[in-house]
């Protein structure tokens, strides 16, 4: 079992930045690929970024490419999402997900473990 706890969400003005963190525990972190997903009211959950267990491969949704950066620190069992140039449409609950595997996973159904999520609200 893997436990995931997100932090770093909050209220920010459009154009601003936030850094989300996802701390993990329970299993060997560097065996797990990680992802960040978000769900806005009335919308489907979408993956915004993913990273392989080594950190050598990353994926970004087109909507966040060039603005968001996913990274991980295996020594700290933590994955991060740096969000810059935030837009109102980035408002959502952001969750991190984990699964074993050597790849980079692009779909929410591919993840086995989820955190509770952290709210990000971008105001104009």
mmCIF file of C-alpha atoms in Angstrom:
data_model
loop_
_atom_site.group_PDB
_atom_site.id
_atom_site.type_symbol
_atom_site.label_atom_id
_atom_site.label_comp_id
_atom_site.label_asym_id
_atom_site.label_seq_id
_atom_site.Cartn_x
_atom_site.Cartn_y
_atom_site.Cartn_z
ATOM 1 C CA UNK A 1 0.000 0.000 0.000
ATOM 2 C CA UNK A 2 1.147 3.522 -0.825
ATOM 3 C CA UNK A 3 -0.076 6.625 0.988
ATOM 4 C CA UNK A 4 -0.031 9.944 -0.836
ATOM 5 C CA UNK A 5 -0.511 13.369 0.739
ATOM 6 C CA UNK A 6 -0.687 16.505 -1.385
ATOM 7 C CA UNK A 7 0.036 20.028 -0.195
ATOM 8 C CA UNK A 8 0.709 23.469 -1.588
ATOM 9 C CA UNK A 9 -2.644 24.383 -3.064
ATOM 10 C CA UNK A 10 -4.356 27.678 -2.443
ATOM 11 C CA UNK A 11 -5.704 30.861 -3.951
ATOM 12 C CA UNK A 12 -3.536 32.711 -6.452
ATOM 13 C CA UNK A 13 -4.083 35.467 -8.973
ATOM 14 C CA UNK A 14 -3.909 34.756 -12.674
ATOM 15 C CA UNK A 15 -0.313 34.884 -13.829
ATOM 16 C CA UNK A 16 0.958 33.716 -10.481
ATOM 17 C CA UNK A 17 2.701 30.512 -9.413
ATOM 18 C CA UNK A 18 2.203 27.653 -7.009
ATOM 19 C CA UNK A 19 4.247 24.595 -6.163
ATOM 20 C CA UNK A 20 2.402 21.441 -5.242
ATOM 21 C CA UNK A 21 4.039 18.637 -3.307
ATOM 22 C CA UNK A 22 3.030 15.015 -2.915
ATOM 23 C CA UNK A 23 4.666 13.119 -0.094
ATOM 24 C CA UNK A 24 4.523 9.347 -0.243
ATOM 25 C CA UNK A 25 4.993 6.586 2.263
ATOM 26 C CA UNK A 26 4.472 2.883 2.568
ATOM 27 C CA UNK A 27 6.551 1.425 -0.233
ATOM 28 C CA UNK A 28 9.779 2.072 -2.057
ATOM 29 C CA UNK A 29 9.105 5.376 -3.781
ATOM 30 C CA UNK A 30 11.555 4.935 -6.583
ATOM 31 C CA UNK A 31 9.701 1.852 -7.802
ATOM 32 C CA UNK A 32 6.705 3.998 -8.637
ATOM 33 C CA UNK A 33 5.787 6.153 -11.585
ATOM 34 C CA UNK A 34 3.896 9.272 -10.533
ATOM 35 C CA UNK A 35 1.367 11.604 -12.040
ATOM 36 C CA UNK A 36 -0.586 14.752 -11.289
ATOM 37 C CA UNK A 37 -4.223 14.932 -12.264
ATOM 38 C CA UNK A 38 -6.875 17.539 -11.822
ATOM 39 C CA UNK A 39 -10.625 17.726 -11.794
ATOM 40 C CA UNK A 40 -12.598 20.900 -12.162
ATOM 41 C CA UNK A 41 -16.316 21.146 -11.335
ATOM 42 C CA UNK A 42 -18.391 19.643 -14.105
ATOM 43 C CA UNK A 43 -15.357 18.366 -15.969
ATOM 44 C CA UNK A 44 -13.692 15.002 -16.303
ATOM 45 C CA UNK A 45 -10.528 14.247 -14.420
ATOM 46 C CA UNK A 46 -7.511 14.823 -16.623
ATOM 47 C CA UNK A 47 -3.875 14.040 -16.238
ATOM 48 C CA UNK A 48 -1.709 17.153 -16.475
ATOM 49 C CA UNK A 49 1.757 15.725 -15.922
ATOM 50 C CA UNK A 50 3.496 12.416 -15.335
ATOM 51 C CA UNK A 51 6.997 11.273 -14.520
ATOM 52 C CA UNK A 52 8.766 7.939 -14.664
ATOM 53 C CA UNK A 53 10.282 6.311 -11.603
ATOM 54 C CA UNK A 54 13.756 7.549 -12.551
ATOM 55 C CA UNK A 55 12.612 11.045 -13.469
ATOM 56 C CA UNK A 56 14.109 10.571 -16.897
ATOM 57 C CA UNK A 57 10.826 10.701 -18.760
ATOM 58 C CA UNK A 58 8.034 13.226 -18.365
ATOM 59 C CA UNK A 59 4.695 13.945 -19.988
ATOM 60 C CA UNK A 60 2.564 17.094 -20.060
ATOM 61 C CA UNK A 61 -0.913 17.756 -21.277
ATOM 62 C CA UNK A 62 -1.020 20.337 -24.050
ATOM 63 C CA UNK A 63 -2.989 22.673 -21.808
ATOM 64 C CA UNK A 64 -0.093 23.012 -19.355
ATOM 65 C CA UNK A 65 2.944 22.461 -21.535
ATOM 66 C CA UNK A 66 5.499 25.213 -21.058
ATOM 67 C CA UNK A 67 3.864 26.380 -17.812
ATOM 68 C CA UNK A 68 3.977 23.369 -15.487
ATOM 69 C CA UNK A 69 6.983 21.273 -14.492
ATOM 70 C CA UNK A 70 6.847 17.894 -12.770
ATOM 71 C CA UNK A 71 9.844 16.666 -10.807
ATOM 72 C CA UNK A 72 10.650 14.172 -8.097
ATOM 73 C CA UNK A 73 13.114 13.725 -5.283
ATOM 74 C CA UNK A 74 13.449 10.016 -4.586
ATOM 75 C CA UNK A 75 15.535 10.679 -1.487
ATOM 76 C CA UNK A 76 12.600 12.620 -0.016
ATOM 77 C CA UNK A 77 9.867 10.338 -1.407
ATOM 78 C CA UNK A 78 8.219 13.406 -2.895
ATOM 79 C CA UNK A 79 6.959 14.512 -6.289
ATOM 80 C CA UNK A 80 6.389 18.158 -7.169
ATOM 81 C CA UNK A 81 4.362 20.162 -9.635
ATOM 82 C CA UNK A 82 5.626 23.677 -10.285
ATOM 83 C CA UNK A 83 2.831 25.708 -11.833
ATOM 84 C CA UNK A 84 3.660 29.039 -13.433
ATOM 85 C CA UNK A 85 1.613 31.547 -15.435
ATOM 86 C CA UNK A 86 -1.548 30.184 -13.882
ATOM 87 C CA UNK A 87 -4.855 30.765 -15.632
ATOM 88 C CA UNK A 88 -8.416 30.718 -14.337
ATOM 89 C CA UNK A 89 -8.995 27.476 -16.214
ATOM 90 C CA UNK A 90 -6.331 25.817 -14.059
ATOM 91 C CA UNK A 91 -8.731 26.015 -11.120
ATOM 92 C CA UNK A 92 -9.338 22.448 -9.940
ATOM 93 C CA UNK A 93 -8.620 19.873 -7.281
ATOM 94 C CA UNK A 94 -5.178 18.462 -7.972
ATOM 95 C CA UNK A 95 -4.358 14.890 -7.003
ATOM 96 C CA UNK A 96 -1.197 12.884 -7.284
ATOM 97 C CA UNK A 97 -1.267 9.277 -8.349
ATOM 98 C CA UNK A 98 1.201 6.409 -8.151
ATOM 99 C CA UNK A 99 1.698 3.038 -9.758
ATOM 100 C CA UNK A 100 4.487 0.554 -10.120
ATOM 101 C CA UNK A 101 6.149 0.413 -13.492
ATOM 102 C CA UNK A 102 9.042 1.700 -15.518
ATOM 103 C CA UNK A 103 7.030 3.815 -17.935
ATOM 104 C CA UNK A 104 5.301 7.165 -17.983
ATOM 105 C CA UNK A 105 1.553 6.820 -17.717
ATOM 106 C CA UNK A 106 -0.855 9.142 -19.473
ATOM 107 C CA UNK A 107 -4.262 7.997 -18.269
ATOM 108 C CA UNK A 108 -5.885 8.252 -14.875
ATOM 109 C CA UNK A 109 -7.060 4.618 -14.950
ATOM 110 C CA UNK A 110 -3.453 3.470 -15.099
ATOM 111 C CA UNK A 111 -2.797 4.660 -11.543
ATOM 112 C CA UNK A 112 -3.446 2.451 -8.535
ATOM 113 C CA UNK A 113 -3.067 4.883 -5.645
ATOM 114 C CA UNK A 114 -4.392 8.394 -5.137
ATOM 115 C CA UNK A 115 -4.070 11.167 -2.639
ATOM 116 C CA UNK A 116 -6.987 13.183 -1.284
ATOM 117 C CA UNK A 117 -6.178 16.188 -3.422
ATOM 118 C CA UNK A 118 -5.440 19.860 -2.886
ATOM 119 C CA UNK A 119 -7.549 22.739 -4.145
ATOM 120 C CA UNK A 120 -6.033 25.262 -6.532
ATOM 121 C CA UNK A 121 -8.078 28.369 -7.238
ATOM 122 C CA UNK A 122 -6.930 30.969 -9.741
ATOM 123 C CA UNK A 123 -8.652 34.331 -9.623
ATOM 124 C CA UNK A 124 -8.694 36.966 -12.308
#
